[in-house]
mmCIF file with all atom_site columns, C-alpha atoms in Angstrom:
data_model
loop_
_atom_site.group_PDB
_atom_site.id
_atom_site.type_symbol
_atom_site.label_atom_id
_atom_site.label_alt_id
_atom_site.label_comp_id
_atom_site.label_asym_id
_atom_site.label_entity_id
_atom_site.label_seq_id
_atom_site.pdbx_PDB_ins_code
_atom_site.Cartn_x
_atom_site.Cartn_y
_atom_site.Cartn_z
_atom_site.occupancy
_atom_site.B_iso_or_equiv
_atom_site.pdbx_formal_charge
_atom_site.auth_seq_id
_atom_site.auth_comp_id
_atom_site.auth_asym_id
_atom_site.auth_atom_id
_atom_site.pdbx_PDB_model_num
ATOM 1   C CA . UNK A 1 1   ? 49.267 -6.846  -25.039 1.00 0.00 ? 43  UNK A CA 1
ATOM 2   C CA . UNK A 1 2   ? 47.992 -5.009  -28.087 1.00 0.00 ? 44  UNK A CA 1
ATOM 3   C CA . UNK A 1 3   ? 45.013 -5.721  -29.403 1.00 0.00 ? 45  UNK A CA 1
ATOM 4   C CA . UNK A 1 4   ? 43.678 -6.499  -33.062 1.00 0.00 ? 46  UNK A CA 1
ATOM 5   C CA . UNK A 1 5   ? 42.131 -3.047  -33.147 1.00 0.00 ? 47  UNK A CA 1
ATOM 6   C CA . UNK A 1 6   ? 45.471 -1.238  -32.091 1.00 0.00 ? 48  UNK A CA 1
ATOM 7   C CA . UNK A 1 7   ? 47.430 -3.483  -34.527 1.00 0.00 ? 49  UNK A CA 1
ATOM 8   C CA . UNK A 1 8   ? 45.213 -2.631  -37.360 1.00 0.00 ? 50  UNK A CA 1
ATOM 9   C CA . UNK A 1 9   ? 45.286 1.174   -36.764 1.00 0.00 ? 51  UNK A CA 1
ATOM 10  C CA . UNK A 1 10  ? 48.972 1.129   -37.049 1.00 0.00 ? 52  UNK A CA 1
ATOM 11  C CA . UNK A 1 11  ? 48.587 -0.011  -40.985 1.00 0.00 ? 53  UNK A CA 1
ATOM 12  C CA . UNK A 1 12  ? 45.321 1.668   -41.718 1.00 0.00 ? 54  UNK A CA 1
ATOM 13  C CA . UNK A 1 13  ? 46.663 5.308   -43.377 1.00 0.00 ? 55  UNK A CA 1
ATOM 14  C CA . UNK A 1 14  ? 48.911 3.044   -45.667 1.00 0.00 ? 56  UNK A CA 1
ATOM 15  C CA . UNK A 1 15  ? 46.311 0.775   -47.235 1.00 0.00 ? 57  UNK A CA 1
ATOM 16  C CA . UNK A 1 16  ? 44.799 3.387   -49.330 1.00 0.00 ? 58  UNK A CA 1
ATOM 17  C CA . UNK A 1 17  ? 44.547 3.292   -52.605 1.00 0.00 ? 59  UNK A CA 1
ATOM 18  C CA . UNK A 1 18  ? 45.899 -0.540  -52.817 1.00 0.00 ? 60  UNK A CA 1
ATOM 19  C CA . UNK A 1 19  ? 44.165 -2.761  -55.362 1.00 0.00 ? 61  UNK A CA 1
ATOM 20  C CA . UNK A 1 20  ? 41.218 -4.271  -53.674 1.00 0.00 ? 62  UNK A CA 1
ATOM 21  C CA . UNK A 1 21  ? 42.654 -7.623  -53.898 1.00 0.00 ? 63  UNK A CA 1
ATOM 22  C CA . UNK A 1 22  ? 45.910 -6.608  -52.366 1.00 0.00 ? 64  UNK A CA 1
ATOM 23  C CA . UNK A 1 23  ? 44.050 -4.647  -49.382 1.00 0.00 ? 65  UNK A CA 1
ATOM 24  C CA . UNK A 1 24  ? 41.575 -7.718  -48.685 1.00 0.00 ? 66  UNK A CA 1
ATOM 25  C CA . UNK A 1 25  ? 45.430 -9.925  -48.325 1.00 0.00 ? 67  UNK A CA 1
ATOM 26  C CA . UNK A 1 26  ? 47.066 -7.201  -46.343 1.00 0.00 ? 68  UNK A CA 1
ATOM 27  C CA . UNK A 1 27  ? 44.151 -7.172  -43.882 1.00 0.00 ? 69  UNK A CA 1
ATOM 28  C CA . UNK A 1 28  ? 44.105 -10.866 -43.446 1.00 0.00 ? 70  UNK A CA 1
ATOM 29  C CA . UNK A 1 29  ? 47.870 -11.101 -43.465 1.00 0.00 ? 71  UNK A CA 1
ATOM 30  C CA . UNK A 1 30  ? 47.513 -8.497  -40.313 1.00 0.00 ? 72  UNK A CA 1
ATOM 31  C CA . UNK A 1 31  ? 45.062 -10.555 -39.017 1.00 0.00 ? 73  UNK A CA 1
ATOM 32  C CA . UNK A 1 32  ? 46.711 -13.932 -39.569 1.00 0.00 ? 74  UNK A CA 1
ATOM 33  C CA . UNK A 1 33  ? 50.147 -12.525 -38.154 1.00 0.00 ? 75  UNK A CA 1
ATOM 34  C CA . UNK A 1 34  ? 48.393 -11.388 -34.953 1.00 0.00 ? 76  UNK A CA 1
ATOM 35  C CA . UNK A 1 35  ? 46.727 -14.964 -34.411 1.00 0.00 ? 77  UNK A CA 1
ATOM 36  C CA . UNK A 1 36  ? 50.295 -16.237 -34.676 1.00 0.00 ? 78  UNK A CA 1
ATOM 37  C CA . UNK A 1 37  ? 51.776 -13.758 -32.116 1.00 0.00 ? 79  UNK A CA 1
ATOM 38  C CA . UNK A 1 38  ? 53.546 -11.498 -34.418 1.00 0.00 ? 80  UNK A CA 1
ATOM 39  C CA . UNK A 1 39  ? 52.039 -8.167  -35.134 1.00 0.00 ? 81  UNK A CA 1
ATOM 40  C CA . UNK A 1 40  ? 53.055 -6.504  -38.164 1.00 0.00 ? 82  UNK A CA 1
ATOM 41  C CA . UNK A 1 41  ? 52.670 -2.961  -39.613 1.00 0.00 ? 83  UNK A CA 1
ATOM 42  C CA . UNK A 1 42  ? 52.209 -2.117  -43.525 1.00 0.00 ? 84  UNK A CA 1
ATOM 43  C CA . UNK A 1 43  ? 55.087 0.663   -43.920 1.00 0.00 ? 85  UNK A CA 1
ATOM 44  C CA . UNK A 1 44  ? 54.415 1.250   -47.480 1.00 0.00 ? 86  UNK A CA 1
ATOM 45  C CA . UNK A 1 45  ? 51.491 0.739   -49.981 1.00 0.00 ? 87  UNK A CA 1
ATOM 46  C CA . UNK A 1 46  ? 50.824 3.154   -52.801 1.00 0.00 ? 88  UNK A CA 1
ATOM 47  C CA . UNK A 1 47  ? 53.620 4.950   -53.872 1.00 0.00 ? 89  UNK A CA 1
ATOM 48  C CA . UNK A 1 48  ? 53.369 7.937   -56.449 1.00 0.00 ? 90  UNK A CA 1
ATOM 49  C CA . UNK A 1 49  ? 55.633 8.557   -59.169 1.00 0.00 ? 91  UNK A CA 1
ATOM 50  C CA . UNK A 1 50  ? 57.508 11.745  -57.387 1.00 0.00 ? 92  UNK A CA 1
ATOM 51  C CA . UNK A 1 51  ? 58.113 9.577   -53.952 1.00 0.00 ? 93  UNK A CA 1
ATOM 52  C CA . UNK A 1 52  ? 59.274 6.716   -55.898 1.00 0.00 ? 94  UNK A CA 1
ATOM 53  C CA . UNK A 1 53  ? 61.739 9.025   -57.646 1.00 0.00 ? 95  UNK A CA 1
ATOM 54  C CA . UNK A 1 54  ? 62.709 10.466  -54.573 1.00 0.00 ? 96  UNK A CA 1
ATOM 55  C CA . UNK A 1 55  ? 63.638 6.928   -53.234 1.00 0.00 ? 97  UNK A CA 1
ATOM 56  C CA . UNK A 1 56  ? 65.428 6.007   -56.378 1.00 0.00 ? 98  UNK A CA 1
ATOM 57  C CA . UNK A 1 57  ? 67.749 8.934   -55.467 1.00 0.00 ? 99  UNK A CA 1
ATOM 58  C CA . UNK A 1 58  ? 68.787 7.628   -52.613 1.00 0.00 ? 100 UNK A CA 1
ATOM 59  C CA . UNK A 1 59  ? 72.545 6.481   -52.882 1.00 0.00 ? 101 UNK A CA 1
ATOM 60  C CA . UNK A 1 60  ? 72.646 8.205   -56.268 1.00 0.00 ? 102 UNK A CA 1
ATOM 61  C CA . UNK A 1 61  ? 72.270 11.755  -56.369 1.00 0.00 ? 103 UNK A CA 1
ATOM 62  C CA . UNK A 1 62  ? 70.901 12.078  -52.559 1.00 0.00 ? 104 UNK A CA 1
ATOM 63  C CA . UNK A 1 63  ? 72.968 10.811  -49.514 1.00 0.00 ? 105 UNK A CA 1
ATOM 64  C CA . UNK A 1 64  ? 71.793 7.622   -47.961 1.00 0.00 ? 106 UNK A CA 1
ATOM 65  C CA . UNK A 1 65  ? 71.703 4.084   -49.136 1.00 0.00 ? 107 UNK A CA 1
ATOM 66  C CA . UNK A 1 66  ? 70.524 2.335   -52.524 1.00 0.00 ? 108 UNK A CA 1
ATOM 67  C CA . UNK A 1 67  ? 67.040 1.213   -51.277 1.00 0.00 ? 109 UNK A CA 1
ATOM 68  C CA . UNK A 1 68  ? 65.487 0.490   -54.884 1.00 0.00 ? 110 UNK A CA 1
ATOM 69  C CA . UNK A 1 69  ? 66.162 -0.126  -58.382 1.00 0.00 ? 111 UNK A CA 1
ATOM 70  C CA . UNK A 1 70  ? 63.026 1.069   -59.707 1.00 0.00 ? 112 UNK A CA 1
ATOM 71  C CA . UNK A 1 71  ? 62.273 4.503   -61.023 1.00 0.00 ? 113 UNK A CA 1
ATOM 72  C CA . UNK A 1 72  ? 59.116 6.168   -61.213 1.00 0.00 ? 114 UNK A CA 1
ATOM 73  C CA . UNK A 1 73  ? 56.258 3.994   -62.689 1.00 0.00 ? 115 UNK A CA 1
ATOM 74  C CA . UNK A 1 74  ? 58.555 1.092   -62.587 1.00 0.00 ? 116 UNK A CA 1
ATOM 75  C CA . UNK A 1 75  ? 57.803 -0.262  -59.146 1.00 0.00 ? 117 UNK A CA 1
ATOM 76  C CA . UNK A 1 76  ? 54.221 -2.626  -58.494 1.00 0.00 ? 118 UNK A CA 1
ATOM 77  C CA . UNK A 1 77  ? 53.754 0.283   -55.492 1.00 0.00 ? 119 UNK A CA 1
ATOM 78  C CA . UNK A 1 78  ? 52.962 2.765   -58.241 1.00 0.00 ? 120 UNK A CA 1
ATOM 79  C CA . UNK A 1 79  ? 49.895 0.468   -59.706 1.00 0.00 ? 121 UNK A CA 1
ATOM 80  C CA . UNK A 1 80  ? 48.483 -0.337  -55.742 1.00 0.00 ? 122 UNK A CA 1
ATOM 81  C CA . UNK A 1 81  ? 49.748 -3.775  -56.333 1.00 0.00 ? 123 UNK A CA 1
ATOM 82  C CA . UNK A 1 82  ? 52.670 -3.872  -53.544 1.00 0.00 ? 124 UNK A CA 1
ATOM 83  C CA . UNK A 1 83  ? 52.967 -3.426  -49.954 1.00 0.00 ? 125 UNK A CA 1
ATOM 84  C CA . UNK A 1 84  ? 56.017 -3.119  -47.546 1.00 0.00 ? 126 UNK A CA 1
ATOM 85  C CA . UNK A 1 85  ? 56.169 -4.441  -44.085 1.00 0.00 ? 127 UNK A CA 1
ATOM 86  C CA . UNK A 1 86  ? 58.143 -4.593  -40.804 1.00 0.00 ? 128 UNK A CA 1
ATOM 87  C CA . UNK A 1 87  ? 57.245 -6.283  -37.112 1.00 0.00 ? 129 UNK A CA 1
ATOM 88  C CA . UNK A 1 88  ? 55.446 -4.164  -34.564 1.00 0.00 ? 130 UNK A CA 1
ATOM 89  C CA . UNK A 1 89  ? 57.151 -4.225  -31.410 1.00 0.00 ? 131 UNK A CA 1
ATOM 90  C CA . UNK A 1 90  ? 55.127 -4.591  -27.875 1.00 0.00 ? 132 UNK A CA 1
ATOM 91  C CA . UNK A 1 91  ? 55.340 -0.865  -27.305 1.00 0.00 ? 133 UNK A CA 1
ATOM 92  C CA . UNK A 1 92  ? 53.095 -0.643  -30.320 1.00 0.00 ? 134 UNK A CA 1
ATOM 93  C CA . UNK A 1 93  ? 55.024 2.151   -31.228 1.00 0.00 ? 135 UNK A CA 1
ATOM 94  C CA . UNK A 1 94  ? 58.402 1.075   -32.677 1.00 0.00 ? 136 UNK A CA 1
ATOM 95  C CA . UNK A 1 95  ? 59.090 -1.469  -35.391 1.00 0.00 ? 137 UNK A CA 1
ATOM 96  C CA . UNK A 1 96  ? 61.601 -3.659  -36.475 1.00 0.00 ? 138 UNK A CA 1
ATOM 97  C CA . UNK A 1 97  ? 63.304 -4.897  -39.373 1.00 0.00 ? 139 UNK A CA 1
ATOM 98  C CA . UNK A 1 98  ? 65.289 -7.677  -37.643 1.00 0.00 ? 140 UNK A CA 1
ATOM 99  C CA . UNK A 1 99  ? 64.702 -10.686 -39.659 1.00 0.00 ? 141 UNK A CA 1
ATOM 100 C CA . UNK A 1 100 ? 66.121 -12.969 -37.065 1.00 0.00 ? 142 UNK A CA 1
ATOM 101 C CA . UNK A 1 101 ? 63.653 -11.627 -34.096 1.00 0.00 ? 143 UNK A CA 1
ATOM 102 C CA . UNK A 1 102 ? 61.587 -14.566 -32.481 1.00 0.00 ? 144 UNK A CA 1
ATOM 103 C CA . UNK A 1 103 ? 59.131 -12.497 -30.343 1.00 0.00 ? 145 UNK A CA 1
ATOM 104 C CA . UNK A 1 104 ? 56.640 -15.008 -30.050 1.00 0.00 ? 146 UNK A CA 1
ATOM 105 C CA . UNK A 1 105 ? 58.978 -17.541 -28.720 1.00 0.00 ? 147 UNK A CA 1
ATOM 106 C CA . UNK A 1 106 ? 58.650 -20.748 -30.873 1.00 0.00 ? 148 UNK A CA 1
ATOM 107 C CA . UNK A 1 107 ? 62.051 -20.933 -32.108 1.00 0.00 ? 149 UNK A CA 1
ATOM 108 C CA . UNK A 1 108 ? 60.849 -19.578 -35.798 1.00 0.00 ? 150 UNK A CA 1
ATOM 109 C CA . UNK A 1 109 ? 62.167 -16.257 -37.403 1.00 0.00 ? 151 UNK A CA 1
ATOM 110 C CA . UNK A 1 110 ? 58.780 -14.051 -37.040 1.00 0.00 ? 152 UNK A CA 1
ATOM 111 C CA . UNK A 1 111 ? 60.038 -12.530 -40.139 1.00 0.00 ? 153 UNK A CA 1
ATOM 112 C CA . UNK A 1 112 ? 59.716 -15.615 -42.110 1.00 0.00 ? 154 UNK A CA 1
ATOM 113 C CA . UNK A 1 113 ? 56.397 -16.797 -40.308 1.00 0.00 ? 155 UNK A CA 1
ATOM 114 C CA . UNK A 1 114 ? 55.227 -13.603 -41.708 1.00 0.00 ? 156 UNK A CA 1
ATOM 115 C CA . UNK A 1 115 ? 56.559 -14.694 -45.236 1.00 0.00 ? 157 UNK A CA 1
ATOM 116 C CA . UNK A 1 116 ? 54.568 -18.266 -44.749 1.00 0.00 ? 158 UNK A CA 1
ATOM 117 C CA . UNK A 1 117 ? 51.399 -16.469 -44.271 1.00 0.00 ? 159 UNK A CA 1
ATOM 118 C CA . UNK A 1 118 ? 51.794 -13.857 -47.224 1.00 0.00 ? 160 UNK A CA 1
ATOM 119 C CA . UNK A 1 119 ? 52.662 -16.968 -49.445 1.00 0.00 ? 161 UNK A CA 1
ATOM 120 C CA . UNK A 1 120 ? 49.616 -18.921 -48.452 1.00 0.00 ? 162 UNK A CA 1
ATOM 121 C CA . UNK A 1 121 ? 47.520 -15.668 -49.603 1.00 0.00 ? 163 UNK A CA 1
ATOM 122 C CA . UNK A 1 122 ? 49.091 -15.683 -53.007 1.00 0.00 ? 164 UNK A CA 1
ATOM 123 C CA . UNK A 1 123 ? 51.706 -12.753 -52.427 1.00 0.00 ? 165 UNK A CA 1
ATOM 124 C CA . UNK A 1 124 ? 55.157 -12.667 -53.785 1.00 0.00 ? 166 UNK A CA 1
ATOM 125 C CA . UNK A 1 125 ? 58.046 -11.861 -51.710 1.00 0.00 ? 167 UNK A CA 1
ATOM 126 C CA . UNK A 1 126 ? 61.153 -9.520  -52.596 1.00 0.00 ? 168 UNK A CA 1
ATOM 127 C CA . UNK A 1 127 ? 63.060 -12.182 -50.718 1.00 0.00 ? 169 UNK A CA 1
ATOM 128 C CA . UNK A 1 128 ? 62.801 -14.520 -53.592 1.00 0.00 ? 170 UNK A CA 1
ATOM 129 C CA . UNK A 1 129 ? 64.059 -12.183 -56.280 1.00 0.00 ? 171 UNK A CA 1
ATOM 130 C CA . UNK A 1 130 ? 67.594 -13.314 -57.544 1.00 0.00 ? 172 UNK A CA 1
ATOM 131 C CA . UNK A 1 131 ? 68.913 -9.657  -58.538 1.00 0.00 ? 173 UNK A CA 1
ATOM 132 C CA . UNK A 1 132 ? 67.701 -6.902  -56.008 1.00 0.00 ? 174 UNK A CA 1
ATOM 133 C CA . UNK A 1 133 ? 66.311 -8.581  -52.926 1.00 0.00 ? 175 UNK A CA 1
ATOM 134 C CA . UNK A 1 134 ? 63.665 -6.667  -51.017 1.00 0.00 ? 176 UNK A CA 1
ATOM 135 C CA . UNK A 1 135 ? 62.968 -8.464  -47.665 1.00 0.00 ? 177 UNK A CA 1
ATOM 136 C CA . UNK A 1 136 ? 59.725 -6.378  -46.528 1.00 0.00 ? 178 UNK A CA 1
ATOM 137 C CA . UNK A 1 137 ? 58.419 -6.350  -49.882 1.00 0.00 ? 179 UNK A CA 1
ATOM 138 C CA . UNK A 1 138 ? 55.347 -8.301  -50.906 1.00 0.00 ? 180 UNK A CA 1
ATOM 139 C CA . UNK A 1 139 ? 53.111 -7.865  -54.450 1.00 0.00 ? 181 UNK A CA 1
ATOM 140 C CA . UNK A 1 140 ? 50.421 -9.099  -55.977 1.00 0.00 ? 182 UNK A CA 1
ATOM 141 C CA . UNK A 1 141 ? 51.400 -8.652  -59.683 1.00 0.00 ? 183 UNK A CA 1
ATOM 142 C CA . UNK A 1 142 ? 48.886 -11.089 -61.477 1.00 0.00 ? 184 UNK A CA 1
ATOM 143 C CA . UNK A 1 143 ? 51.062 -11.779 -64.033 1.00 0.00 ? 185 UNK A CA 1
ATOM 144 C CA . UNK A 1 144 ? 51.687 -8.270  -65.148 1.00 0.00 ? 186 UNK A CA 1
ATOM 145 C CA . UNK A 1 145 ? 54.635 -6.940  -66.008 1.00 0.00 ? 187 UNK A CA 1
ATOM 146 C CA . UNK A 1 146 ? 55.899 -3.487  -65.648 1.00 0.00 ? 188 UNK A CA 1
ATOM 147 C CA . UNK A 1 147 ? 55.854 -2.710  -68.718 1.00 0.00 ? 189 UNK A CA 1
ATOM 148 C CA . UNK A 1 148 ? 52.493 -3.958  -69.596 1.00 0.00 ? 190 UNK A CA 1
ATOM 149 C CA . UNK A 1 149 ? 51.102 -1.898  -66.499 1.00 0.00 ? 191 UNK A CA 1
ATOM 150 C CA . UNK A 1 150 ? 52.792 0.954   -68.074 1.00 0.00 ? 192 UNK A CA 1
ATOM 151 C CA . UNK A 1 151 ? 50.795 0.584   -71.120 1.00 0.00 ? 193 UNK A CA 1
ATOM 152 C CA . UNK A 1 152 ? 47.643 0.590   -69.314 1.00 0.00 ? 194 UNK A CA 1
ATOM 153 C CA . UNK A 1 153 ? 46.855 -3.082  -68.612 1.00 0.00 ? 195 UNK A CA 1
ATOM 154 C CA . UNK A 1 154 ? 45.395 -4.029  -65.232 1.00 0.00 ? 196 UNK A CA 1
ATOM 155 C CA . UNK A 1 155 ? 43.953 -7.626  -63.952 1.00 0.00 ? 197 UNK A CA 1
ATOM 156 C CA . UNK A 1 156 ? 41.443 -9.234  -65.702 1.00 0.00 ? 198 UNK A CA 1
ATOM 157 C CA . UNK A 1 157 ? 38.322 -9.768  -63.695 1.00 0.00 ? 199 UNK A CA 1
ATOM 158 C CA . UNK A 1 158 ? 38.519 -13.501 -63.387 1.00 0.00 ? 200 UNK A CA 1
ATOM 159 C CA . UNK A 1 159 ? 42.030 -13.118 -61.855 1.00 0.00 ? 201 UNK A CA 1
ATOM 160 C CA . UNK A 1 160 ? 40.911 -10.654 -59.223 1.00 0.00 ? 202 UNK A CA 1
ATOM 161 C CA . UNK A 1 161 ? 37.822 -13.010 -58.680 1.00 0.00 ? 203 UNK A CA 1
ATOM 162 C CA . UNK A 1 162 ? 40.435 -16.085 -58.148 1.00 0.00 ? 204 UNK A CA 1
ATOM 163 C CA . UNK A 1 163 ? 42.706 -14.375 -55.712 1.00 0.00 ? 205 UNK A CA 1
ATOM 164 C CA . UNK A 1 164 ? 39.706 -13.122 -53.608 1.00 0.00 ? 206 UNK A CA 1
ATOM 165 C CA . UNK A 1 165 ? 38.828 -16.588 -53.118 1.00 0.00 ? 207 UNK A CA 1
ATOM 166 C CA . UNK A 1 166 ? 41.924 -17.687 -52.150 1.00 0.00 ? 208 UNK A CA 1
ATOM 167 C CA . UNK A 1 167 ? 42.382 -14.616 -49.824 1.00 0.00 ? 209 UNK A CA 1
ATOM 168 C CA . UNK A 1 168 ? 38.589 -15.091 -48.064 1.00 0.00 ? 210 UNK A CA 1
ATOM 169 C CA . UNK A 1 169 ? 38.852 -18.879 -48.358 1.00 0.00 ? 211 UNK A CA 1
ATOM 170 C CA . UNK A 1 170 ? 36.695 -19.623 -51.338 1.00 0.00 ? 212 UNK A CA 1
ATOM 171 C CA . UNK A 1 171 ? 34.675 -16.818 -50.833 1.00 0.00 ? 213 UNK A CA 1
ATOM 172 C CA . UNK A 1 172 ? 34.176 -14.043 -53.573 1.00 0.00 ? 214 UNK A CA 1
ATOM 173 C CA . UNK A 1 173 ? 33.504 -11.152 -51.149 1.00 0.00 ? 215 UNK A CA 1
ATOM 174 C CA . UNK A 1 174 ? 35.925 -8.902  -49.651 1.00 0.00 ? 216 UNK A CA 1
ATOM 175 C CA . UNK A 1 175 ? 35.774 -8.598  -45.923 1.00 0.00 ? 217 UNK A CA 1
ATOM 176 C CA . UNK A 1 176 ? 33.043 -11.048 -45.367 1.00 0.00 ? 218 UNK A CA 1
ATOM 177 C CA . UNK A 1 177 ? 34.454 -11.717 -41.913 1.00 0.00 ? 219 UNK A CA 1
ATOM 178 C CA . UNK A 1 178 ? 32.872 -9.372  -39.048 1.00 0.00 ? 220 UNK A CA 1
ATOM 179 C CA . UNK A 1 179 ? 35.118 -7.810  -36.747 1.00 0.00 ? 221 UNK A CA 1
ATOM 180 C CA . UNK A 1 180 ? 33.762 -7.718  -33.200 1.00 0.00 ? 222 UNK A CA 1
ATOM 181 C CA . UNK A 1 181 ? 34.508 -6.429  -29.914 1.00 0.00 ? 223 UNK A CA 1
ATOM 182 C CA . UNK A 1 182 ? 35.258 -9.072  -26.793 1.00 0.00 ? 224 UNK A CA 1
ATOM 183 C CA . UNK A 1 183 ? 34.449 -7.373  -23.602 1.00 0.00 ? 225 UNK A CA 1
ATOM 184 C CA . UNK A 1 184 ? 35.142 -7.988  -20.111 1.00 0.00 ? 226 UNK A CA 1
ATOM 185 C CA . UNK A 1 185 ? 32.888 -7.369  -17.720 1.00 0.00 ? 227 UNK A CA 1
ATOM 186 C CA . UNK A 1 186 ? 31.589 -4.362  -19.674 1.00 0.00 ? 228 UNK A CA 1
ATOM 187 C CA . UNK A 1 187 ? 35.205 -3.243  -20.521 1.00 0.00 ? 229 UNK A CA 1
ATOM 188 C CA . UNK A 1 188 ? 36.566 -3.892  -24.001 1.00 0.00 ? 230 UNK A CA 1
ATOM 189 C CA . UNK A 1 189 ? 39.301 -6.600  -24.173 1.00 0.00 ? 231 UNK A CA 1
ATOM 190 C CA . UNK A 1 190 ? 40.387 -7.385  -27.712 1.00 0.00 ? 232 UNK A CA 1
ATOM 191 C CA . UNK A 1 191 ? 38.952 -7.936  -31.241 1.00 0.00 ? 233 UNK A CA 1
ATOM 192 C CA . UNK A 1 192 ? 37.790 -10.629 -32.624 1.00 0.00 ? 234 UNK A CA 1
ATOM 193 C CA . UNK A 1 193 ? 35.939 -12.064 -35.869 1.00 0.00 ? 235 UNK A CA 1
ATOM 194 C CA . UNK A 1 194 ? 32.555 -13.584 -36.443 1.00 0.00 ? 236 UNK A CA 1
ATOM 195 C CA . UNK A 1 195 ? 32.424 -15.752 -39.505 1.00 0.00 ? 237 UNK A CA 1
ATOM 196 C CA . UNK A 1 196 ? 29.285 -18.343 -40.042 1.00 0.00 ? 238 UNK A CA 1
ATOM 197 C CA . UNK A 1 197 ? 28.332 -18.189 -36.352 1.00 0.00 ? 239 UNK A CA 1
ATOM 198 C CA . UNK A 1 198 ? 31.577 -19.007 -35.237 1.00 0.00 ? 240 UNK A CA 1
ATOM 199 C CA . UNK A 1 199 ? 33.728 -16.590 -32.848 1.00 0.00 ? 241 UNK A CA 1
ATOM 200 C CA . UNK A 1 200 ? 37.455 -16.262 -33.268 1.00 0.00 ? 242 UNK A CA 1
ATOM 201 C CA . UNK A 1 201 ? 39.421 -14.310 -30.568 1.00 0.00 ? 243 UNK A CA 1
ATOM 202 C CA . UNK A 1 202 ? 43.186 -14.010 -29.430 1.00 0.00 ? 244 UNK A CA 1
ATOM 203 C CA . UNK A 1 203 ? 43.416 -16.922 -27.026 1.00 0.00 ? 245 UNK A CA 1
ATOM 204 C CA . UNK A 1 204 ? 46.252 -15.264 -24.961 1.00 0.00 ? 246 UNK A CA 1
ATOM 205 C CA . UNK A 1 205 ? 44.017 -11.868 -24.695 1.00 0.00 ? 247 UNK A CA 1
ATOM 206 C CA . UNK A 1 206 ? 41.252 -13.823 -23.186 1.00 0.00 ? 248 UNK A CA 1
ATOM 207 C CA . UNK A 1 207 ? 42.849 -16.264 -21.079 1.00 0.00 ? 249 UNK A CA 1
ATOM 208 C CA . UNK A 1 208 ? 44.898 -14.051 -19.471 1.00 0.00 ? 250 UNK A CA 1
ATOM 209 C CA . UNK A 1 209 ? 42.705 -11.172 -18.517 1.00 0.00 ? 251 UNK A CA 1
ATOM 210 C CA . UNK A 1 210 ? 40.717 -14.075 -16.855 1.00 0.00 ? 252 UNK A CA 1
ATOM 211 C CA . UNK A 1 211 ? 44.252 -15.069 -14.965 1.00 0.00 ? 253 UNK A CA 1
ATOM 212 C CA . UNK A 1 212 ? 45.436 -17.940 -16.449 1.00 0.00 ? 254 UNK A CA 1
ATOM 213 C CA . UNK A 1 213 ? 48.846 -18.498 -18.214 1.00 0.00 ? 255 UNK A CA 1
ATOM 214 C CA . UNK A 1 214 ? 49.445 -19.329 -22.032 1.00 0.00 ? 256 UNK A CA 1
ATOM 215 C CA . UNK A 1 215 ? 52.361 -20.723 -23.514 1.00 0.00 ? 257 UNK A CA 1
ATOM 216 C CA . UNK A 1 216 ? 52.943 -22.665 -26.652 1.00 0.00 ? 258 UNK A CA 1
ATOM 217 C CA . UNK A 1 217 ? 54.872 -25.887 -27.560 1.00 0.00 ? 259 UNK A CA 1
ATOM 218 C CA . UNK A 1 218 ? 56.006 -25.614 -31.499 1.00 0.00 ? 260 UNK A CA 1
ATOM 219 C CA . UNK A 1 219 ? 56.915 -29.082 -31.239 1.00 0.00 ? 261 UNK A CA 1
ATOM 220 C CA . UNK A 1 220 ? 53.674 -30.302 -31.081 1.00 0.00 ? 262 UNK A CA 1
ATOM 221 C CA . UNK A 1 221 ? 51.762 -27.141 -32.228 1.00 0.00 ? 263 UNK A CA 1
ATOM 222 C CA . UNK A 1 222 ? 49.746 -27.046 -29.025 1.00 0.00 ? 264 UNK A CA 1
ATOM 223 C CA . UNK A 1 223 ? 48.383 -23.927 -27.294 1.00 0.00 ? 265 UNK A CA 1
ATOM 224 C CA . UNK A 1 224 ? 48.714 -24.650 -23.428 1.00 0.00 ? 266 UNK A CA 1
ATOM 225 C CA . UNK A 1 225 ? 45.931 -22.853 -21.110 1.00 0.00 ? 267 UNK A CA 1
ATOM 226 C CA . UNK A 1 226 ? 46.502 -23.022 -17.325 1.00 0.00 ? 268 UNK A CA 1
ATOM 227 C CA . UNK A 1 227 ? 44.261 -21.635 -14.451 1.00 0.00 ? 269 UNK A CA 1
ATOM 228 C CA . UNK A 1 228 ? 46.343 -19.670 -11.555 1.00 0.00 ? 270 UNK A CA 1
#
């Protein structure tokens, strides 16, 4: 099983340049999905104008399928206010955009579970758009339009403060939770989180390392740990 550290490392290179509130949301989203048994990877974050124009050219002046209707400067990615994601497969190397995949076996599509967690954090989902749907896309627009962003407007301080409170459970600080290592007989097993004196750790990683079997009953929302 992949550890939280391993999952985090897959997205680290694509989180640079994001707006601080979106960065906080992306990190929490990765963690919450991991706890639900759904590792994800951020495949796109900040995108330059040149990179945006190159994507826009696909299916138009370059071979390929059309993937965006936004020219350079017309995407929230260009302002560090958007991310794209995919499902990280158990081998830790390959990713999937299969929206029907149920890797955690709870009879709910993993993709929709990720969307649920993202919306709890205040992220807008491209799958809700009425024209060009972008199912892997999340953004935090703060009510701003592309035209306003082009004109130099940016999220107001009170908007950012409110967003961070929602993301961090009522706290203003970014990354308040302290990530810790969980070891078994001196060997690192997985990563956990220390928050206000309480340690949170993925139950499956810990239980299976101790020889127990873990199952999840989606009907009763119960995690069952059975010792062998």
